CSV table of N, CA and C in Angstrom, one decimal:
chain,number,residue,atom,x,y,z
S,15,UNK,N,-14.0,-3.5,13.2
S,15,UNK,CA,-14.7,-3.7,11.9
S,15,UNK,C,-14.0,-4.8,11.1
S,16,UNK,N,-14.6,-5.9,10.7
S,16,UNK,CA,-14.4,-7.2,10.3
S,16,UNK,C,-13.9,-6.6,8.8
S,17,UNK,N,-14.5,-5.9,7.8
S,17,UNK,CA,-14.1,-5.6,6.6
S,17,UNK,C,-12.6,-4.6,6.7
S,18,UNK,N,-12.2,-3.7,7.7
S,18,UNK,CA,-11.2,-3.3,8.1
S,18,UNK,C,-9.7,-4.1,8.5
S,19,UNK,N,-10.3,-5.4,9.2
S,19,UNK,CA,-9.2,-6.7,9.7
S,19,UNK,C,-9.0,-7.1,8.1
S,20,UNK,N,-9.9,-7.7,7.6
S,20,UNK,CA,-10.0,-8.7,6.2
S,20,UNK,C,-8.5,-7.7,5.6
S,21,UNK,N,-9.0,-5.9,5.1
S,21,UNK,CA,-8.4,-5.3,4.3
S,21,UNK,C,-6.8,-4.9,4.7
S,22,UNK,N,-6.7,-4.8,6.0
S,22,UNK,CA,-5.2,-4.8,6.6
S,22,UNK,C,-4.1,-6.2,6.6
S,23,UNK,N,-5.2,-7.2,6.7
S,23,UNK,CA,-4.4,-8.5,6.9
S,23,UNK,C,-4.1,-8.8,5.4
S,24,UNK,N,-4.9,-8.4,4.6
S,24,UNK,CA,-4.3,-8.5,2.4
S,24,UNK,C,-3.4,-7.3,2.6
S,25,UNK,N,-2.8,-6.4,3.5
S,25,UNK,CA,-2.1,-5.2,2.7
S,25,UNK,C,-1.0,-5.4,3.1
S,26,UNK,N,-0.9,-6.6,4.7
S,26,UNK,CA,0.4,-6.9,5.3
S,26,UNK,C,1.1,-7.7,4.5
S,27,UNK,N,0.2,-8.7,3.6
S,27,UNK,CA,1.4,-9.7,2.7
S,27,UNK,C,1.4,-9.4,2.4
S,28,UNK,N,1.5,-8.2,0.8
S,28,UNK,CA,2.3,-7.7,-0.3
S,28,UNK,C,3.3,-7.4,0.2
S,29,UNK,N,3.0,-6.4,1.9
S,29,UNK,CA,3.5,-4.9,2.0
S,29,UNK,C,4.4,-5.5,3.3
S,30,UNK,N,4.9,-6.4,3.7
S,30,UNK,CA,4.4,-6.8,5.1
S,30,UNK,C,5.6,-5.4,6.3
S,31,UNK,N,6.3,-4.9,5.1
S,31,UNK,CA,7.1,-3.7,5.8
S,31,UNK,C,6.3,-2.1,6.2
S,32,UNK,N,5.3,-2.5,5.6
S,32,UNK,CA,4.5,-1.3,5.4
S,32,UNK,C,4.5,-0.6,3.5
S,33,UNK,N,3.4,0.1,3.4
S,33,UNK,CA,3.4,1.1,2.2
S,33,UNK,C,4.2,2.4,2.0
S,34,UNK,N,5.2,2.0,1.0
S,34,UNK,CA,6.0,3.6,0.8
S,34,UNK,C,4.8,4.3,-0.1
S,35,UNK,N,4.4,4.2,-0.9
S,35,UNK,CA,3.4,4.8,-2.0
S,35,UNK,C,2.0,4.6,-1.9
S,36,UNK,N,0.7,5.2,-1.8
S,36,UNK,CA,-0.6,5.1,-1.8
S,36,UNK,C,-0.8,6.4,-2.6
S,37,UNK,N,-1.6,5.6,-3.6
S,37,UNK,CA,-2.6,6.9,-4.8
S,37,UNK,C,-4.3,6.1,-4.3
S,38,UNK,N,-4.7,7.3,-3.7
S,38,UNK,CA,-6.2,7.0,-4.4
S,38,UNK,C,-6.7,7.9,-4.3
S,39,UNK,N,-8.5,7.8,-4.5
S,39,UNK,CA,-9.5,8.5,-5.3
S,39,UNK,C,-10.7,8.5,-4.6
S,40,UNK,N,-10.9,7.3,-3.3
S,40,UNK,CA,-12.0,7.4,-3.0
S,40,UNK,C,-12.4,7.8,-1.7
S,41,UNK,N,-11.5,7.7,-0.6
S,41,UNK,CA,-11.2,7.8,0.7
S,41,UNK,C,-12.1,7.1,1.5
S,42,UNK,N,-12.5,7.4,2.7
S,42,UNK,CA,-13.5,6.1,3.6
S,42,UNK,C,-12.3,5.5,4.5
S,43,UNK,N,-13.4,4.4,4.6
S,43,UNK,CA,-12.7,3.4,5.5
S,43,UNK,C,-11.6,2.6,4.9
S,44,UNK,N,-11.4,2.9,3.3
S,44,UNK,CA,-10.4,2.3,3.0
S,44,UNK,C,-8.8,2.8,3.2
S,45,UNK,N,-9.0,4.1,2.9
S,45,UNK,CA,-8.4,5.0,3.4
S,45,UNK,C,-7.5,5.3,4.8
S,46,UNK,N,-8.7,5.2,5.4
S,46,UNK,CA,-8.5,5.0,6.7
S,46,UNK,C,-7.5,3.7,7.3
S,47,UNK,N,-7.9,2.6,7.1
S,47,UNK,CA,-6.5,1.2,7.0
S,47,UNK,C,-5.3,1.5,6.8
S,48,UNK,N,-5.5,2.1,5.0
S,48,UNK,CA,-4.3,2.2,4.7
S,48,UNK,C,-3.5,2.9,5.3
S,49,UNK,N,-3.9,4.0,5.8
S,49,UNK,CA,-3.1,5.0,6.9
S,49,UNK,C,-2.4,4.3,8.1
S,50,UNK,N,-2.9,3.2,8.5
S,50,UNK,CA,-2.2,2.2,9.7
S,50,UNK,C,-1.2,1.4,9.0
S,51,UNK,N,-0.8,1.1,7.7
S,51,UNK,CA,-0.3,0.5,7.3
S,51,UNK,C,0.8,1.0,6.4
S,52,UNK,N,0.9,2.3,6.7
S,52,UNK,CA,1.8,3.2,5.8
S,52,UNK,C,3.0,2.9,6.7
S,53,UNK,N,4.3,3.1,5.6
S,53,UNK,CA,5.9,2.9,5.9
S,53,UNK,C,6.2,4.7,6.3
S,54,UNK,N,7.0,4.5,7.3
S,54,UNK,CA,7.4,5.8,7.9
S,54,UNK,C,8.2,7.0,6.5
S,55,UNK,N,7.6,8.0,6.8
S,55,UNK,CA,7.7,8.8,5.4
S,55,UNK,C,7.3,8.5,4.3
S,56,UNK,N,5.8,7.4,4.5
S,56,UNK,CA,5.8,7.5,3.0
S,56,UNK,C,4.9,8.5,2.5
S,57,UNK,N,4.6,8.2,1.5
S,57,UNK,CA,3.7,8.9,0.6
S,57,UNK,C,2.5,8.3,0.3
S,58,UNK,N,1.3,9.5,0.3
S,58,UNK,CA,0.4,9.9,0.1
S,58,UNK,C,-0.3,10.9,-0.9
S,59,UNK,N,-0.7,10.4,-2.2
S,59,UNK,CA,-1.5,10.8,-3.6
S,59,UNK,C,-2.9,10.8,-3.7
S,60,UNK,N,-3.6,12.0,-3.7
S,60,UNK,CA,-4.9,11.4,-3.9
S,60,UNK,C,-5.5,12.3,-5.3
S,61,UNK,N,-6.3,11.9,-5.7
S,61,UNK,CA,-7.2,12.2,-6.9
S,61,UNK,C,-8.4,12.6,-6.5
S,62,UNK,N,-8.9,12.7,-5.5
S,62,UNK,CA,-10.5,12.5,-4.9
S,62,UNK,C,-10.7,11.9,-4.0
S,63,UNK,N,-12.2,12.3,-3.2
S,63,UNK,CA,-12.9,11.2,-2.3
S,63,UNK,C,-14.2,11.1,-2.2
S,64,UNK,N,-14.1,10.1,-3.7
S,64,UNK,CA,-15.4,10.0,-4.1
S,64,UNK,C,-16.5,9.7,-3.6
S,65,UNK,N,-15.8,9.0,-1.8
S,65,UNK,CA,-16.9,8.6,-0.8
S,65,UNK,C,-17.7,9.9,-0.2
S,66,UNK,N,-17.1,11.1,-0.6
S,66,UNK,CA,-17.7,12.1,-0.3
S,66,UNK,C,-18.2,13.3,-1.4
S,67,UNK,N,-18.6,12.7,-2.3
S,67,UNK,CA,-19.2,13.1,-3.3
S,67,UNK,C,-20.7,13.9,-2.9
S,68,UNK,N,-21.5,12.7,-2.6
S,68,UNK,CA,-22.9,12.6,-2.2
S,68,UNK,C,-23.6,12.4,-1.1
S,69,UNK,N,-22.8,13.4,0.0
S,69,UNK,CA,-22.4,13.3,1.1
S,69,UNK,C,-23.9,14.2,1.3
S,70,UNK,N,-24.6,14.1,2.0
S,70,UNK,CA,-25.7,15.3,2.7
S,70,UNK,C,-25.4,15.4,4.2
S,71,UNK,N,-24.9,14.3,5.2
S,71,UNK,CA,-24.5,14.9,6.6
S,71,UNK,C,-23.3,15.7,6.7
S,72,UNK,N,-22.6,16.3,6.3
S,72,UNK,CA,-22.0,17.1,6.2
S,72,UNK,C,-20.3,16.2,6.6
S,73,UNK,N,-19.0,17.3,5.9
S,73,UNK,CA,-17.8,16.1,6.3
S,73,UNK,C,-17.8,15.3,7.1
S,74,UNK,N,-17.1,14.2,6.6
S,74,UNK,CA,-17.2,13.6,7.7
S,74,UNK,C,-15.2,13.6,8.7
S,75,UNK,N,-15.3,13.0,9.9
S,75,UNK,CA,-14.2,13.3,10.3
S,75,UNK,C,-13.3,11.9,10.1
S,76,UNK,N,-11.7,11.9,9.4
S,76,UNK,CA,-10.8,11.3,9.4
S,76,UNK,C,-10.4,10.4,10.5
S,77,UNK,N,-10.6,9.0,10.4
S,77,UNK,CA,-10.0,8.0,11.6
S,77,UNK,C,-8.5,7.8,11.3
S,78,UNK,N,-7.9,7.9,12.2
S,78,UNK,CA,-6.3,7.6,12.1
S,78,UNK,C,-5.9,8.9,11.5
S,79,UNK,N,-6.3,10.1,11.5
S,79,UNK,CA,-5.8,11.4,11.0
S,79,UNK,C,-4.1,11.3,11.5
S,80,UNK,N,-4.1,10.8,13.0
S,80,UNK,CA,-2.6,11.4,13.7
S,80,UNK,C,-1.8,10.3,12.9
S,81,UNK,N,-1.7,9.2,12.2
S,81,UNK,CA,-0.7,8.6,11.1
S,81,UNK,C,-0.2,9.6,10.7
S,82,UNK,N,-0.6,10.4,10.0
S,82,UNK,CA,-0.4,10.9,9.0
S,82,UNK,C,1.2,11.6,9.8
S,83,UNK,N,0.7,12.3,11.3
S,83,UNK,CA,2.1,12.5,11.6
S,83,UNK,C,2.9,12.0,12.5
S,84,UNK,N,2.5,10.9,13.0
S,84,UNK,CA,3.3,9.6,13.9
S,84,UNK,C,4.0,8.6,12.8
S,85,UNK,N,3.5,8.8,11.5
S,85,UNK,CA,4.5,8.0,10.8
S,85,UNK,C,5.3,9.2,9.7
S,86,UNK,N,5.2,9.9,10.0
S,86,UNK,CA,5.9,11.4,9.3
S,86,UNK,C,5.6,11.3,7.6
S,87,UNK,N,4.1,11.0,7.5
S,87,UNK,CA,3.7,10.6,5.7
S,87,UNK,C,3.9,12.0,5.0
S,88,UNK,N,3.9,11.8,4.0
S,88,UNK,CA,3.9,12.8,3.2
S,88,UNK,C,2.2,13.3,2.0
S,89,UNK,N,1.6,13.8,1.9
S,89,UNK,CA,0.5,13.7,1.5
S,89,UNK,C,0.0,15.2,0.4
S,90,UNK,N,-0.2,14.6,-0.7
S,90,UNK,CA,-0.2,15.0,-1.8
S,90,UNK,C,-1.4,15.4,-2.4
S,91,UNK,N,-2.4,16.2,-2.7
S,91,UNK,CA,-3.4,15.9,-3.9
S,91,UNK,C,-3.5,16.6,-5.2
S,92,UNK,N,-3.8,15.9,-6.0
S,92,UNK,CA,-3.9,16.2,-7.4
S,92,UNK,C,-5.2,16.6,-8.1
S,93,UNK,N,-5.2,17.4,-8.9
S,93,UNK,CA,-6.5,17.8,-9.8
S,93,UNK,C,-6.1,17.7,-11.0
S,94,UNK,N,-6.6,17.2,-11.7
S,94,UNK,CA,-6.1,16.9,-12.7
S,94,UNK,C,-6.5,18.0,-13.7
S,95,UNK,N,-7.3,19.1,-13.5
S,95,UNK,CA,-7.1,20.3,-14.3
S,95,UNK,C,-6.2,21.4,-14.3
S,96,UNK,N,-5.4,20.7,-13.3
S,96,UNK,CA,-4.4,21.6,-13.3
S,96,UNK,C,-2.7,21.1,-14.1
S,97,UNK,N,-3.8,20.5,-14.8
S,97,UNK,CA,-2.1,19.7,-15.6
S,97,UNK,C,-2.7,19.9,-17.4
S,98,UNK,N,-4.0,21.0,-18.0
S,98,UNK,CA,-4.1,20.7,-19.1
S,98,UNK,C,-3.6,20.3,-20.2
S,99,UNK,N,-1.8,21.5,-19.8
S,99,UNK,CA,-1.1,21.4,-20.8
S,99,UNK,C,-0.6,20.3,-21.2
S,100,UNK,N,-0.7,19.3,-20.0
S,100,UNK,CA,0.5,18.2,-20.3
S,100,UNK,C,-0.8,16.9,-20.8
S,101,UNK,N,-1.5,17.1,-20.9
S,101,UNK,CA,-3.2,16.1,-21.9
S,101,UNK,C,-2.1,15.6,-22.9
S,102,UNK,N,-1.9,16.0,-23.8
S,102,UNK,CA,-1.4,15.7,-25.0
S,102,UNK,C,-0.3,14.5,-25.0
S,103,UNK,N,0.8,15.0,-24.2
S,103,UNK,CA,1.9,14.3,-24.1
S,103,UNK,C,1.8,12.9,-23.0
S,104,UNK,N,0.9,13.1,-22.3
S,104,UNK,CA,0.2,11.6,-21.1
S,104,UNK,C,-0.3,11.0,-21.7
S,105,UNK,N,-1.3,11.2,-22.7
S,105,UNK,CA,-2.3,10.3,-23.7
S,105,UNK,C,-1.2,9.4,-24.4
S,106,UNK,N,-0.4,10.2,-25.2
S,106,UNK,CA,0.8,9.6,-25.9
S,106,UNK,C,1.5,8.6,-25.2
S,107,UNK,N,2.1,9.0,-24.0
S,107,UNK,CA,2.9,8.0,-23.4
S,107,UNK,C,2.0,6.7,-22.2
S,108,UNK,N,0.9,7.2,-22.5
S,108,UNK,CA,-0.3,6.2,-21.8
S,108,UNK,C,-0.4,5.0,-22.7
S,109,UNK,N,-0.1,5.9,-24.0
S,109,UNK,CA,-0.8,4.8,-25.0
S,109,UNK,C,0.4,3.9,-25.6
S,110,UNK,N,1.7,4.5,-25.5
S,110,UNK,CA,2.4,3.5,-25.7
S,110,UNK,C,2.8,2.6,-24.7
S,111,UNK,N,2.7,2.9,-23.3
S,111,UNK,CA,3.0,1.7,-22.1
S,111,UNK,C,1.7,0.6,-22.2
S,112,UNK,N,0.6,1.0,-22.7
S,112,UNK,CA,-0.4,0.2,-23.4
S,112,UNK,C,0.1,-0.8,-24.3
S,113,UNK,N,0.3,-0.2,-25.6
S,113,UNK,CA,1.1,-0.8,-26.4
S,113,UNK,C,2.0,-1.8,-26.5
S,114,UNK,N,2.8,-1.9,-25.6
S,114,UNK,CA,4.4,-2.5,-25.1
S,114,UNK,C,3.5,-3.2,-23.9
S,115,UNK,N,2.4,-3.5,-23.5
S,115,UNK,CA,2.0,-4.1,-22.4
S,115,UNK,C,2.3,-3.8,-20.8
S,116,UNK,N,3.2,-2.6,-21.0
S,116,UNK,CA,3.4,-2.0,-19.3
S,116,UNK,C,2.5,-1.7,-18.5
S,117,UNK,N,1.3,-1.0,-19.1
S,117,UNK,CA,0.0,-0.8,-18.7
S,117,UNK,C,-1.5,-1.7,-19.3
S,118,UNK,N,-1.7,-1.9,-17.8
S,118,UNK,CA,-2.5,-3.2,-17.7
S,118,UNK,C,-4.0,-2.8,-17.1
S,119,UNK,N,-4.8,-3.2,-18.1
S,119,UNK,CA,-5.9,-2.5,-17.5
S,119,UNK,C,-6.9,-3.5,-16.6
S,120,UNK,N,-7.3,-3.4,-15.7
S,120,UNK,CA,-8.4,-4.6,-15.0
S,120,UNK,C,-9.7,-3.9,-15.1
S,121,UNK,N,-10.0,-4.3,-16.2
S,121,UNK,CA,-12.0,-4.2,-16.3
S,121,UNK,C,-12.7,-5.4,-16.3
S,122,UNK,N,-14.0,-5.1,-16.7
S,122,UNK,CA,-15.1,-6.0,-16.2
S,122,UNK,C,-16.2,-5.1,-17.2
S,123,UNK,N,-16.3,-6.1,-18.3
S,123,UNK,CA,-17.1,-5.6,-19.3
S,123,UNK,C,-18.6,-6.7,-19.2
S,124,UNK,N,-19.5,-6.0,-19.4
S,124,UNK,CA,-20.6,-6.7,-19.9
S,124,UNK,C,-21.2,-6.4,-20.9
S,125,UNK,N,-22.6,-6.3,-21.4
S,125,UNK,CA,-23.2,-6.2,-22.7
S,125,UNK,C,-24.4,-6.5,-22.5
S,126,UNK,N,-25.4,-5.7,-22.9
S,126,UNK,CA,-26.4,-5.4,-23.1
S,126,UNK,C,-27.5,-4.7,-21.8
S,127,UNK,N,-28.2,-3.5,-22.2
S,127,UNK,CA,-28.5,-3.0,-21.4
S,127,UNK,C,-29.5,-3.4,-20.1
S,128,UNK,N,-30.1,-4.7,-20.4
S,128,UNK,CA,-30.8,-5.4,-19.3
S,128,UNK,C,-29.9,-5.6,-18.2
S,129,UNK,N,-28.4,-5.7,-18.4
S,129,UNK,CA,-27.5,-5.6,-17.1
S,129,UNK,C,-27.3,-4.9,-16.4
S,130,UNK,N,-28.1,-3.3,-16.8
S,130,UNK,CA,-27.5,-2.7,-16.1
S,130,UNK,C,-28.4,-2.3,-14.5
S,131,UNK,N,-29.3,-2.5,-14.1
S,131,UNK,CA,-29.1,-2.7,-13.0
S,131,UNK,C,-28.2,-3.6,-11.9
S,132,UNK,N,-27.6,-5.0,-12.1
S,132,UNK,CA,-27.4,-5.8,-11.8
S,132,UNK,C,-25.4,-5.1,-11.6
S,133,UNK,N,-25.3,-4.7,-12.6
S,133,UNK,CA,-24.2,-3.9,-12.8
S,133,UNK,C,-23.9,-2.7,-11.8
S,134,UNK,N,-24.8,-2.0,-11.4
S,134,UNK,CA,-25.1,-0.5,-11.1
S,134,UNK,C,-25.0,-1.2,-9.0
S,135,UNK,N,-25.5,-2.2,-9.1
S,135,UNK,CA,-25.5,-2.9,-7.5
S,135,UNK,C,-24.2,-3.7,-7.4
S,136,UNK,N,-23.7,-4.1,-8.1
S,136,UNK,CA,-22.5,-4.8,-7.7
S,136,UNK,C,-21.2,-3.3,-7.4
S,137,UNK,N,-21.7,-2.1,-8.4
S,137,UNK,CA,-20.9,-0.7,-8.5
S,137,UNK,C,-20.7,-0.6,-6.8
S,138,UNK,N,-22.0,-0.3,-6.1
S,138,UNK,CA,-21.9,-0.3,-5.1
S,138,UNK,C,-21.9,-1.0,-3.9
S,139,UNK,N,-21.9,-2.3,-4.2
S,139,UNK,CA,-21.0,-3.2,-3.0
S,139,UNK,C,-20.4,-4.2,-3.4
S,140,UNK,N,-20.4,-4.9,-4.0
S,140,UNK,CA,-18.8,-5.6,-4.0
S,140,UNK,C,-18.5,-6.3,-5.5
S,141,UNK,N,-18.5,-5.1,-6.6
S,141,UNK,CA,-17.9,-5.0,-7.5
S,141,UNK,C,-16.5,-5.4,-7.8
S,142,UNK,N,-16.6,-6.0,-8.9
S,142,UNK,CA,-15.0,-6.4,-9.2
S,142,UNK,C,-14.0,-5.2,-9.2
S,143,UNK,N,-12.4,-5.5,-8.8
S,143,UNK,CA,-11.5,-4.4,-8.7
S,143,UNK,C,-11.4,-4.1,-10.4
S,144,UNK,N,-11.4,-2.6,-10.6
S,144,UNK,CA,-11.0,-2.3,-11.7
S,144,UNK,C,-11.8,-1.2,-12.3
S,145,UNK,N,-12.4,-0.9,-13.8
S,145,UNK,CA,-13.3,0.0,-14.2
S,145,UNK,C,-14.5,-1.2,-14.9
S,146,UNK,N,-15.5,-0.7,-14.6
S,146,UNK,CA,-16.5,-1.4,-15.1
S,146,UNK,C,-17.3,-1.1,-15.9
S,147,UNK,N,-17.7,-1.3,-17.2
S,147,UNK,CA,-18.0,-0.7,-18.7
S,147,UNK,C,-19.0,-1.8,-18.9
S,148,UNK,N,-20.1,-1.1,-19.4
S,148,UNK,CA,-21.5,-2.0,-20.2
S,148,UNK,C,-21.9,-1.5,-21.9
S,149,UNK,N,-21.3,-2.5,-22.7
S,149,UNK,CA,-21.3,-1.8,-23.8
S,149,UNK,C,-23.1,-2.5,-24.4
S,150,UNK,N,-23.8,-1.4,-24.5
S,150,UNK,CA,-25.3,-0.9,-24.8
S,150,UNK,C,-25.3,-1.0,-26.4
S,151,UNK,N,-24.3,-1.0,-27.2
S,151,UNK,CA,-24.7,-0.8,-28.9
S,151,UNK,C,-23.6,-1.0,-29.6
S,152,UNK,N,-23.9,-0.5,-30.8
S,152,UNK,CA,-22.4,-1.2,-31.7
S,152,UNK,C,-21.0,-0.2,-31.2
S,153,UNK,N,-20.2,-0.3,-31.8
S,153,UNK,CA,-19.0,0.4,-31.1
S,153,UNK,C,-19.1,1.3,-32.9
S,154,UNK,N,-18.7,2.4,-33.4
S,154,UNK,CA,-19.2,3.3,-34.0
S,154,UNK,C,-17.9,3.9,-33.9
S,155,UNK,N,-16.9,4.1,-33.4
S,155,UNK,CA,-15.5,4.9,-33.1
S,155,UNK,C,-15.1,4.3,-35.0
């Protein structure tokens, strides 16, 4: 898979020793890479797999499943409703690494609602990295 080569050969120059750390959210074929490119013991965080949200053929099965134990990963998932109590105190400390510039956000804002199909198709294939927001009206906060 040509989109699989592209994404291994970007993860070798940051990483070129392999990944101690991977958080994600969406799983797939991205997922899948990543798992060839993990550093022995590392770790594994997930939040979701959003690729399987809107799934109707039923799960689908994991490529490179045996990484997980030929490189001895460690693998993690998170819900985030299971952390309500600590809302209060993350907001706070989110918002001052904000503040002080530690936290860096990558969006891709546009404006006005005629975009939003054009927006809605790029969502689904090759959207810019980051969160992507279409502000529709005045801001009102």
């Amino acid at each position: 898979d040509v989109q699989a080569e592209e994404l291994g050969a970007a993860l070798s120059r940051p990483c070129p020793d392999g990944i101690d750390l991977y958080f994600y959210n969406v799983g797939g074929p991205v997922l899948e890479t990543v798992l060839t490119h993990m550093k022995f013991a590392g770790r594994i965080v997930s939040a979701g797999m959003m690729t399987l949200y809107n799934r109707t053929d039923g799960p689908p099965c994991l490529k490179n499943f045996e990484q997980i134990f030929t490189r001895s990963l460690r693998w993690q998932g998170t819900f985030v409703g299971g952390y309500v109590d600590r809302y209060a105190a993350a907001s706070a400390e989110l918002a001052e690494w904000a503040r002080q510039g530690e936290l860096v956000f990558d969006e891709h804002i546009d404006e006005g609602i005629e975009k939003f199909p054009a927006l809605l198709e790029q969502l689904f294939t090759h959207r810019p990295i980051g969160k992507m927001l279409l502000k529709v009206g005045e801001d009102r906060r």
